[in-house]
Short mmCIF file of C-alpha atoms in Angstrom, two decimals:
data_model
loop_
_atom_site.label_atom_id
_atom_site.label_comp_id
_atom_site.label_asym_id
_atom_site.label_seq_id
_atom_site.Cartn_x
_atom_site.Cartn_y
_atom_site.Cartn_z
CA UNK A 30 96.17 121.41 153.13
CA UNK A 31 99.62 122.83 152.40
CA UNK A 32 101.99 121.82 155.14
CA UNK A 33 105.94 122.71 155.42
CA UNK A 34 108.11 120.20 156.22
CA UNK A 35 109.69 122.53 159.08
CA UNK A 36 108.50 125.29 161.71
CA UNK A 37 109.67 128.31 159.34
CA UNK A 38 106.19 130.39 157.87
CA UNK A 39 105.22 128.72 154.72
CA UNK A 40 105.77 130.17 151.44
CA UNK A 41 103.80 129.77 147.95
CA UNK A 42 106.95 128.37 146.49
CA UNK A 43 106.94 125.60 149.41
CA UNK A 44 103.12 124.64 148.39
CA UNK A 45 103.98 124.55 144.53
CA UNK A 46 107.25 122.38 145.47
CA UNK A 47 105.24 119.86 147.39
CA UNK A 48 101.94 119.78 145.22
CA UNK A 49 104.45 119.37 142.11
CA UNK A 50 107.08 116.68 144.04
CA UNK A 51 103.61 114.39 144.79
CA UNK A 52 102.43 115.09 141.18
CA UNK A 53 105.86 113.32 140.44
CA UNK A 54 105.17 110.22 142.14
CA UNK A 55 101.98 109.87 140.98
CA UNK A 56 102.41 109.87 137.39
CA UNK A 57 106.26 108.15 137.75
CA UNK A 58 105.10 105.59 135.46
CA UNK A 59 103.60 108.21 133.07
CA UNK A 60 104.66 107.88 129.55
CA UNK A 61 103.82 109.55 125.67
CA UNK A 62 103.91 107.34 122.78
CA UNK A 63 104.77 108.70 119.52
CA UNK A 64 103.64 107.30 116.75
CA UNK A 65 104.87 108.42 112.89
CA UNK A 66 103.54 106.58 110.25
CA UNK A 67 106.22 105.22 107.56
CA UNK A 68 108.37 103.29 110.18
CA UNK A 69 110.16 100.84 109.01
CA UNK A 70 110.33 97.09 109.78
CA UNK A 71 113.54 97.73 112.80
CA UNK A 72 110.91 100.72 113.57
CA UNK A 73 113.41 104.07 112.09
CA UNK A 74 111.14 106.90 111.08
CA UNK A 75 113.03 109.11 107.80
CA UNK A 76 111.78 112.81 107.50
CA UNK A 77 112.15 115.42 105.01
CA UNK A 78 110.87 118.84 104.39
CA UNK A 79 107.23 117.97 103.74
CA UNK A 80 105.17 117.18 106.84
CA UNK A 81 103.93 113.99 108.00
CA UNK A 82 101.09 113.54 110.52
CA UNK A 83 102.17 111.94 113.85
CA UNK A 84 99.98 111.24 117.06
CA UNK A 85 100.81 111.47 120.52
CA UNK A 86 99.07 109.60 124.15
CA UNK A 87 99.86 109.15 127.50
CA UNK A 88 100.31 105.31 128.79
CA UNK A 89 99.85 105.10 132.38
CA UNK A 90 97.91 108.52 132.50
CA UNK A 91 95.49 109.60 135.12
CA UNK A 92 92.39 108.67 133.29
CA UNK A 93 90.15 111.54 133.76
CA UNK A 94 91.11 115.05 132.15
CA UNK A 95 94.09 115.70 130.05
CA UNK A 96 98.01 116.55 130.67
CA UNK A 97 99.58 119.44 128.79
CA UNK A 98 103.35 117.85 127.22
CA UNK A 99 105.27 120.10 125.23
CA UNK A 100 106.73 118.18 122.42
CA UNK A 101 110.56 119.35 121.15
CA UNK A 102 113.26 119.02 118.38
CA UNK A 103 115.77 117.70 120.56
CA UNK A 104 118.79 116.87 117.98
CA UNK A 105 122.13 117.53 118.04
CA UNK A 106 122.63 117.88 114.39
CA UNK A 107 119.04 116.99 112.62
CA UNK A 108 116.69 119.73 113.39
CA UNK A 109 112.24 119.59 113.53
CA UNK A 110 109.31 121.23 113.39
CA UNK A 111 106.13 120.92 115.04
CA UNK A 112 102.28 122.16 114.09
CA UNK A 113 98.64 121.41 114.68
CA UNK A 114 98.40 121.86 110.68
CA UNK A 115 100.20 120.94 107.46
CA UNK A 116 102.23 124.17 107.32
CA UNK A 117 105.13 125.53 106.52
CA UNK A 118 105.18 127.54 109.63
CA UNK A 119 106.01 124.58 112.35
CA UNK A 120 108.29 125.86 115.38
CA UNK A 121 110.53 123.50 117.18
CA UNK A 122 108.58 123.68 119.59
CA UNK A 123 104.23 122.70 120.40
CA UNK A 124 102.09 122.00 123.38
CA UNK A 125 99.42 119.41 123.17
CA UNK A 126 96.57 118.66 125.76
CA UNK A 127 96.70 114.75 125.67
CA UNK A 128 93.57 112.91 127.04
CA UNK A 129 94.39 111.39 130.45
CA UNK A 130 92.40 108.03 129.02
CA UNK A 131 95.30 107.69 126.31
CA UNK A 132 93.31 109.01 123.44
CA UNK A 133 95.69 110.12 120.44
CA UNK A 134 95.87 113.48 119.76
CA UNK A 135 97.45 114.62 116.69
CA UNK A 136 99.83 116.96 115.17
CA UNK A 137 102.68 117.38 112.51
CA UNK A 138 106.10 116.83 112.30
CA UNK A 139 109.08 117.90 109.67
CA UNK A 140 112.66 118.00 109.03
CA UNK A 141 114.00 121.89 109.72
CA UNK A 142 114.74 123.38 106.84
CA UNK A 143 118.54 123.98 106.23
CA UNK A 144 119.05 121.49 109.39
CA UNK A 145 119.03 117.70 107.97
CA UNK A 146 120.72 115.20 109.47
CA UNK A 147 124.15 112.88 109.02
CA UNK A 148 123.59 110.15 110.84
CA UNK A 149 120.39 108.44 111.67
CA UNK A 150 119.16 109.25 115.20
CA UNK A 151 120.98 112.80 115.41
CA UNK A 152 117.19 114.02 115.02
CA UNK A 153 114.58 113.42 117.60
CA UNK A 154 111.43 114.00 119.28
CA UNK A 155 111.52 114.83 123.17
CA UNK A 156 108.37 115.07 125.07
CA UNK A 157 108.01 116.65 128.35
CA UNK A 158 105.65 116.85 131.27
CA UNK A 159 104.45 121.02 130.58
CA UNK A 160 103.47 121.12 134.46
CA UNK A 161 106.85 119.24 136.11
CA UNK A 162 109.16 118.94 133.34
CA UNK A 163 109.34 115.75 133.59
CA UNK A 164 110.43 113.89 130.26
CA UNK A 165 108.12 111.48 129.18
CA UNK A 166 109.24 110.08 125.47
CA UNK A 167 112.27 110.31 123.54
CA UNK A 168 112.42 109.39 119.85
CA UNK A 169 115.07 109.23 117.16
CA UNK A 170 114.47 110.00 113.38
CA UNK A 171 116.76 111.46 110.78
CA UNK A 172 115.99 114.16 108.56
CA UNK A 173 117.50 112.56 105.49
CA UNK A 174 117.39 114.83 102.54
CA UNK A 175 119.91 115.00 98.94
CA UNK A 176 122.98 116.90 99.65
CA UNK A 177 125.26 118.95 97.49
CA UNK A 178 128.14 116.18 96.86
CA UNK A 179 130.66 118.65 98.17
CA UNK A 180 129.23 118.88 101.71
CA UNK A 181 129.36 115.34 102.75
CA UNK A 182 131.00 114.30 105.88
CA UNK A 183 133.20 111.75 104.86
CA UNK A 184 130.79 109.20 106.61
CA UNK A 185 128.41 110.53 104.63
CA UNK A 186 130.57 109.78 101.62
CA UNK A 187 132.09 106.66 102.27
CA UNK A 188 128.14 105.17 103.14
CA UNK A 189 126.68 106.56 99.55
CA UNK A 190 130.06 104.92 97.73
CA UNK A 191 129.73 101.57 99.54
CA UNK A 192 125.84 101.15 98.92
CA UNK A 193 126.85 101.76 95.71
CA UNK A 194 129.47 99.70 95.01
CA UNK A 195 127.00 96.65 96.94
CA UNK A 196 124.87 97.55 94.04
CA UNK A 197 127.40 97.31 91.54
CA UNK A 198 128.72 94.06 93.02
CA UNK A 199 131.37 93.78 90.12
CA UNK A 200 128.98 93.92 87.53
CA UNK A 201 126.89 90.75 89.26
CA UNK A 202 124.26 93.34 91.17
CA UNK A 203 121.38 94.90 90.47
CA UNK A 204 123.16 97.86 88.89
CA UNK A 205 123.19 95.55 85.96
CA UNK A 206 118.94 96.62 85.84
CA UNK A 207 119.61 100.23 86.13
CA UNK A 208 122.18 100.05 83.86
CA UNK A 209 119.59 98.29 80.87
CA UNK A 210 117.01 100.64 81.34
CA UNK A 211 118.73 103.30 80.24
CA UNK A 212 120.42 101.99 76.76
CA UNK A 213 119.68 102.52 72.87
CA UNK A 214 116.56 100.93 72.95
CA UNK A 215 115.38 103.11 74.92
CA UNK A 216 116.42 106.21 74.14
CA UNK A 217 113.25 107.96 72.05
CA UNK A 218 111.43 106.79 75.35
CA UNK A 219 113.20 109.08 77.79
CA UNK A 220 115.34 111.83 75.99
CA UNK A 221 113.92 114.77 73.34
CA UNK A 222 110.44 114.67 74.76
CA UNK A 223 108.09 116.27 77.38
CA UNK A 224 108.87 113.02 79.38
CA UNK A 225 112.53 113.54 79.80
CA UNK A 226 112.56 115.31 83.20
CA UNK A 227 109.47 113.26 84.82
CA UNK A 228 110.94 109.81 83.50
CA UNK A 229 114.32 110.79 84.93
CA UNK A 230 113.11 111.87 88.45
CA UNK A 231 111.38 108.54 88.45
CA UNK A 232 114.91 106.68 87.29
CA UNK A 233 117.22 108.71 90.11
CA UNK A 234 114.22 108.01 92.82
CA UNK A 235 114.73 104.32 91.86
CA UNK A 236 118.52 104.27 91.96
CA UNK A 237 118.14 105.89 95.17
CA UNK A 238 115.78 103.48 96.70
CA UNK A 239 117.72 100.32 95.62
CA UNK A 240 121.01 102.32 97.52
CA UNK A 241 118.29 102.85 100.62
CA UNK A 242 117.38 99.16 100.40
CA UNK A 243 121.64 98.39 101.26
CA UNK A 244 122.01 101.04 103.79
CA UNK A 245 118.72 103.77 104.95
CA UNK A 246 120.75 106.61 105.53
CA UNK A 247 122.04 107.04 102.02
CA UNK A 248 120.81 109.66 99.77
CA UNK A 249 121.97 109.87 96.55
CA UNK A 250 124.60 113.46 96.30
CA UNK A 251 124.06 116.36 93.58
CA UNK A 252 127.03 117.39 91.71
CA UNK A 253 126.48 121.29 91.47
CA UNK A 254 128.02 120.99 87.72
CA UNK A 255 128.43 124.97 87.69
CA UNK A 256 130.42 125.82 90.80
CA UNK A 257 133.61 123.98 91.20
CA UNK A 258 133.56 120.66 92.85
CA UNK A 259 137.51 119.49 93.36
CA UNK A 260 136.97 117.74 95.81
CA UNK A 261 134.44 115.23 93.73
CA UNK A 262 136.97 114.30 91.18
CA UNK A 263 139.54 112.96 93.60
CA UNK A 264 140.47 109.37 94.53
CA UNK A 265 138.50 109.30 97.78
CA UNK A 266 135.17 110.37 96.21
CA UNK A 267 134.28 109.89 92.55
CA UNK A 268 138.06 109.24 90.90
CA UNK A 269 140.33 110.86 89.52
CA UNK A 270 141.57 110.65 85.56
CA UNK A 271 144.78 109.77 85.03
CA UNK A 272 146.38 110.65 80.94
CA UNK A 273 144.75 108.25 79.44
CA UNK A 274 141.33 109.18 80.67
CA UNK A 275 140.74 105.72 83.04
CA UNK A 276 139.39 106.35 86.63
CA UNK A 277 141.87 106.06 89.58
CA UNK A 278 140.67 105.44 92.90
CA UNK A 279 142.59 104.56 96.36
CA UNK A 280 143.11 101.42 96.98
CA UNK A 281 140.05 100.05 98.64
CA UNK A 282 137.56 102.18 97.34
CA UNK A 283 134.12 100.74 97.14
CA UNK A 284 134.04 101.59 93.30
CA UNK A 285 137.39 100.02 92.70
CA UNK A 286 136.77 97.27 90.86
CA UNK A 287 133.74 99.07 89.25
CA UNK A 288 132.45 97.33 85.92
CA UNK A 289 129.78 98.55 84.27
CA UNK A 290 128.92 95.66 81.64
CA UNK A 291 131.51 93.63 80.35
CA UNK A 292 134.61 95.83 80.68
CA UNK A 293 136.24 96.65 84.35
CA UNK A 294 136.79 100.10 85.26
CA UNK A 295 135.10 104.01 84.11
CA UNK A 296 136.81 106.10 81.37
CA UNK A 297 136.07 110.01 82.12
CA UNK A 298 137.80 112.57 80.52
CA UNK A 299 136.85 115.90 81.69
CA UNK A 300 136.90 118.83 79.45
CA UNK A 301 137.33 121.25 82.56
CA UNK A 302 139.66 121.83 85.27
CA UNK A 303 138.54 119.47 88.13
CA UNK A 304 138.84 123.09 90.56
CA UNK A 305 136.55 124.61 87.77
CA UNK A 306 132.62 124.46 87.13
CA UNK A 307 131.63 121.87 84.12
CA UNK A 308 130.69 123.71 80.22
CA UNK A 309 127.12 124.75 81.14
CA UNK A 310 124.85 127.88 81.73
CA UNK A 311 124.75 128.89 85.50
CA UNK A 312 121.41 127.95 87.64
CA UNK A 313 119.90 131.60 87.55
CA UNK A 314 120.09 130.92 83.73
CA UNK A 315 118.37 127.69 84.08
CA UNK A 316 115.63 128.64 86.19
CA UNK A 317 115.00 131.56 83.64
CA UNK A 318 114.64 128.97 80.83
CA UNK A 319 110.55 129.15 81.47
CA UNK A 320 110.33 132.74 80.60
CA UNK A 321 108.13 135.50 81.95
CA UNK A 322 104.78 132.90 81.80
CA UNK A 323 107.73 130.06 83.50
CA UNK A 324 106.19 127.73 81.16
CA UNK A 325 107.48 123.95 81.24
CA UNK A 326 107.15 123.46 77.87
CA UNK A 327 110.00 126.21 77.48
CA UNK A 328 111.61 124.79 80.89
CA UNK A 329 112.38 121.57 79.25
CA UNK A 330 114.76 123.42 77.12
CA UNK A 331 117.03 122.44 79.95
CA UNK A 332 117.68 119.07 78.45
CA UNK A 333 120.00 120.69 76.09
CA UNK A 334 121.82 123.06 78.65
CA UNK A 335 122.75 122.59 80.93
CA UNK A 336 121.77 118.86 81.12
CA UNK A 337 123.74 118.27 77.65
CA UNK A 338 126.17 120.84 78.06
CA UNK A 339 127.11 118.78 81.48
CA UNK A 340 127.32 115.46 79.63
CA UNK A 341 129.55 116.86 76.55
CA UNK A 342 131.56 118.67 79.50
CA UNK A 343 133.39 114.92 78.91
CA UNK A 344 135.10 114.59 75.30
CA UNK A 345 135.28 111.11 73.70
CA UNK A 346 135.40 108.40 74.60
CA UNK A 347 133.74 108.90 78.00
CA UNK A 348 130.22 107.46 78.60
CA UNK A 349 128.81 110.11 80.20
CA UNK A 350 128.93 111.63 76.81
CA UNK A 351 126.53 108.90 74.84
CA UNK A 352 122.93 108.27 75.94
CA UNK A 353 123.22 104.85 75.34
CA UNK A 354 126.47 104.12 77.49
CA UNK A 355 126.40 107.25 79.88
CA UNK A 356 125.34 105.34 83.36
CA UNK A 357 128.46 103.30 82.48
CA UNK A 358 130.37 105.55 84.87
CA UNK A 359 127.78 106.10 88.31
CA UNK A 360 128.55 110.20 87.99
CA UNK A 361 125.50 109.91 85.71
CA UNK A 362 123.55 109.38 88.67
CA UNK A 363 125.31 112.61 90.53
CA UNK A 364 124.44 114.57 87.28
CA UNK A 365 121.07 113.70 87.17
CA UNK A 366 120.43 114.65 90.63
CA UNK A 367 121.57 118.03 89.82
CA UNK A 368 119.04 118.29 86.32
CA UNK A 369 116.32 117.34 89.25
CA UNK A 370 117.38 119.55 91.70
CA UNK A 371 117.26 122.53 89.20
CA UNK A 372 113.67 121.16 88.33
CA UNK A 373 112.49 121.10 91.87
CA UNK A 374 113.74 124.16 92.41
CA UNK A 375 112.04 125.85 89.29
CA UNK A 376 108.90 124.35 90.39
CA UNK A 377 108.91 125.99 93.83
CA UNK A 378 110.00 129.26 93.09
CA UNK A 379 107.16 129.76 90.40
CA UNK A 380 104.68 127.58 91.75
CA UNK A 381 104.55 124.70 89.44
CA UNK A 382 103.86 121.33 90.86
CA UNK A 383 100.00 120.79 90.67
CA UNK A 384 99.66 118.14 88.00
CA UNK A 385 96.35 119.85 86.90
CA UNK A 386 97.77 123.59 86.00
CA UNK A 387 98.95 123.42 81.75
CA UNK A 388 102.11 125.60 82.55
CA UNK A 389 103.26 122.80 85.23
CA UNK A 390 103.62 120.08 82.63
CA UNK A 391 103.06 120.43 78.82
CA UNK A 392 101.46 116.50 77.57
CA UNK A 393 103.12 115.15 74.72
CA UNK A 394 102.24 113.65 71.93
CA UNK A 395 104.33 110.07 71.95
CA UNK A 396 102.99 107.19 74.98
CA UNK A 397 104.59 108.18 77.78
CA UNK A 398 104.63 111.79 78.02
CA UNK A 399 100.95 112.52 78.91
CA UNK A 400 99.89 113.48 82.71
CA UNK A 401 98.03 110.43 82.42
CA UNK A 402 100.17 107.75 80.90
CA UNK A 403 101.69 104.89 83.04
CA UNK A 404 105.85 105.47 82.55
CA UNK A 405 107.99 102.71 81.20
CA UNK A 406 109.35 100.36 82.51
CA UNK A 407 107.74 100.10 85.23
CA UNK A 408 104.66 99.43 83.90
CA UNK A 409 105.79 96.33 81.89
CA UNK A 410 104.66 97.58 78.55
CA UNK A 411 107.04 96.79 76.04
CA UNK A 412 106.59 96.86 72.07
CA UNK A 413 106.29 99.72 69.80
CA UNK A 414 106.41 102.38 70.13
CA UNK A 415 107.52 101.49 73.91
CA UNK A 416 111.02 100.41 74.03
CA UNK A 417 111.59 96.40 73.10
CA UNK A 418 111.88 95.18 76.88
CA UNK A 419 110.89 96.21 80.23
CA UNK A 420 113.64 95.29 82.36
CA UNK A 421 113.10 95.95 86.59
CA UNK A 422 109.71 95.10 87.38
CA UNK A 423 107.30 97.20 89.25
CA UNK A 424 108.72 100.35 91.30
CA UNK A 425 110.13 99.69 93.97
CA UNK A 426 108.34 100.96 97.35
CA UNK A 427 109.74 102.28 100.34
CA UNK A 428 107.77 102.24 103.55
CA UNK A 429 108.13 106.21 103.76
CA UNK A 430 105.65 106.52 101.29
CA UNK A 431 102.91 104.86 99.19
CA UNK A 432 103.72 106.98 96.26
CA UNK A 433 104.43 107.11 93.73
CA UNK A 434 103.42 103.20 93.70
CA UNK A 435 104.08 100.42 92.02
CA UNK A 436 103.35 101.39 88.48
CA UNK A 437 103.74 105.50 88.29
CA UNK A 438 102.29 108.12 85.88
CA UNK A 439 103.68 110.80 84.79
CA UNK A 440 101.29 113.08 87.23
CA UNK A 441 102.69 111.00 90.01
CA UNK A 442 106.21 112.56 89.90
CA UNK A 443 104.96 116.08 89.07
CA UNK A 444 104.36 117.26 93.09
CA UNK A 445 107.61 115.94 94.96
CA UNK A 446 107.16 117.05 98.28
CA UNK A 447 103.59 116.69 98.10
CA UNK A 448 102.22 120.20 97.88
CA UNK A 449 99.07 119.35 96.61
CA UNK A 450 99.33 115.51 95.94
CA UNK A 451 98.37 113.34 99.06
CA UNK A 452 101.68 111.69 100.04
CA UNK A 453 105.47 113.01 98.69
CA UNK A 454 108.00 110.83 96.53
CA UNK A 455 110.74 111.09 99.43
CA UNK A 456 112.83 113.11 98.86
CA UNK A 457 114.15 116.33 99.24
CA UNK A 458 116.78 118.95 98.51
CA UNK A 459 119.34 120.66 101.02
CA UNK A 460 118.00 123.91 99.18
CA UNK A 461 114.42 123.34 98.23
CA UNK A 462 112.08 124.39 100.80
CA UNK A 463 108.37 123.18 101.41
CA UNK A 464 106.48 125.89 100.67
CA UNK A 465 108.23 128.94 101.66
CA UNK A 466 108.00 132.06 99.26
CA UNK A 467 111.16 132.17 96.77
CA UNK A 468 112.70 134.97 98.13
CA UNK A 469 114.23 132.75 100.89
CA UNK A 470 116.72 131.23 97.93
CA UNK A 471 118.86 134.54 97.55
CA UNK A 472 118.90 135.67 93.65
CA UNK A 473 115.75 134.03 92.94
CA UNK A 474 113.02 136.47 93.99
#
């Protein structure tokens, strides 16, 4: 029976108040666990566009029946999205019935689109009692996604440079492995074939991962090489040239004592204005380049421009503008972002990532360049036609993701956020939505 606490009549709102005040105390010790697979070993959960599927339950429930929670993005810069499906159409906000005998229930969980995050934990997951309001979990993730280079809170900035400069290590790291993979031996393996923009998306995933391996946050920037990007090609960021072409940076700077084989420091000498865009055709050209049928096999024209046109955008004797030296200087890595971001974004705005469809991916004719074929050098075949080493070892794996595992195929790196393949690469673009229609990216309808 509803009693008041004092002689004045008694109200409905003085029953709820009471009946919810001893629902309270009885579930005090109520809890929800969340539970996202891909954790890593300190137990940080990384997000991105595509999503993942999660499971919730009550510890300390009340056994018999189930307790409604309403699970929230609860960020203050990293934003998320819940469903009951794999959808594109998550809100930031979903009510789930958990089992009071702790039985998982589950659902999905995503970065927000156009809200990733800085810093790790800036994301997270709240869950609250739906009945009381009492809060019952709280999680951190990060929405960690590949950024325009421009937009990076110096934070941001100063973590990518340093994890790269660890990698570098004065020409002792593992940059040294990057760095030989990409040479004159292997040049007929990775340029001027169908394999050129697979192969690469598997080389900048790699770089990334090693940087991910020194610090998680890091993503590896994309230097937009048609808008202007001053800020870039200063002494904070990526250097500056000085007369003679050699690469200034503060003192300090985690790329100042750079060396990229045997000789210390980067030669660049820019052909444009550092406040102007680099020699190339814009991005609505580029995402033309597959015609009316947006065919890859006329797509791949993009190697040329503006992939080469942003390499010979640097006149002799920079690296950047020979295959064999060009990840000499590490804006070969910012470059190649971009030729992958214009890829990925081709491929979502006319629907061409499943492996399977002919105007996805044309096969070639050399090893290497078929849907099927294991990519070098991961796969430790070396020997004609395959280049003359196979320096690196297996991929390297992240706990995000299985794929696209240890030794990848060219179908592996076809689907990146996993539209149709089972699990994505891991990674994700600032302005590359999962599966939303193309008129979202203005000018690309």
């Amino acid at each position: 029976m509803c009693v008041a606490e004092n002689p004045r009549p008694v109200t409905l709102f003085d029953c709820l108040a009471i009946i919810f005040s001893r629902l309270r105390v009885e579930n005090r010790d109520m809890q929800v666990q969340i539970d996202i697979p891909g954790e890593d070993a300190q137990g940080r959960v990384f997000l991105g566009w595509t999503p993942v599927q999660a499971s919730a339950r009550l510890l300390q429930g009340p056994g018999a029946g189930s307790v409604d929670v309403e699970i929230s993005s609860a960020g203050a810069v990293g934003g998320l999205v819940f469903d009951t499906a794999r959808t594109h159409n998550g809100g930031s906000r979903l009510t789930l019935g958990l089992p009071g005998d702790g039985r998982p229930v589950t659902f999905f969980v995503a970065g927000e689109f156009l809200k990733p995050s800085s810093r790790y934990g800036d994301a997270a997951i709240a869950v609250k009692d739906k009945a009381s309001g009492a809060p019952l979990a709280s999680k951190p993730v990060m929405v960690r996604i590949r950024k325009n280079a421009v937009t990076l809170s110096q934070e941001e900035r100063d973590d990518f440079l340093a994890a790269l400069g660890t990698l570098n290590a004065r020409g002792q790291g593992p940059y040294r492995i990057v760095r030989d993979m990409h040479d004159a031996d292997s040049d007929l393996e990775i340029h001027r074939n169908e394999g050129f923009l697979p192969w690469h998306r598997a080389y900048v995933l790699g770089l990334e991962r090693a940087l991910q391996a020194i610090n998680p946050v890091v993503t590896l920037p994309y230097w937009q090489f048609d808008a202007p990007a001053p800020v870039l090609f200063t002494i904070d960021y990526m250097g500056r040239s000085d007369e003679s072409g050699h690469v200034v940076f503060r003192p300090g700077h985690s790329l100042e004592h750079w060396v990229a084989k045997d000789t210390p420091g980067i030669v660049r000498v820019p052909r444009f204005a550092s406040d102007a865009p680099a020699l190339v055709i814009s991005e609505d050209d580029t995402i033309r380049l597959g015609g009316a049928t947006a065919d890859f096999a006329l797509f791949r024209q993009m190697e040329g421009g503006p992939h080469g046109q942003a390499h010979n955008s640097f006149a002799a004797p920079s690296p950047l503008r020979y295959p064999a030296l060009a990840v000499y200087d590490p804006l070969f890595f910012l470059l190649h972002c971009n030729v992958d971001r214009l890829w990925t974004k081709w491929q979502w705005i006319k629907h061409r990532t499943d492996s399977s469809d002919r105007l996805a991916y044309s096969d070639g004719t050399r090893a290497g360049t078929k849907r099927g074929d294991t990519m070098w050098p991961w796969n430790g075949i070396h020997g004609n036609p395959r280049p003359p080493t196979a320096p690196g070892g297996p991929f390297p794996p992240t706990s995000t993701t299985p794929a696209p595992g240890r030794t990848p195929r060219v179908s592996d790196m076809l689907d990146a956020m996993a539209l149709k393949a089972p699990d994505p690469l891991g990674f994700a673009y600032d302005d590359v939505p999962f599966q939303l229609p193309p008129t979202v990216v203005a000018g690309h309808a």
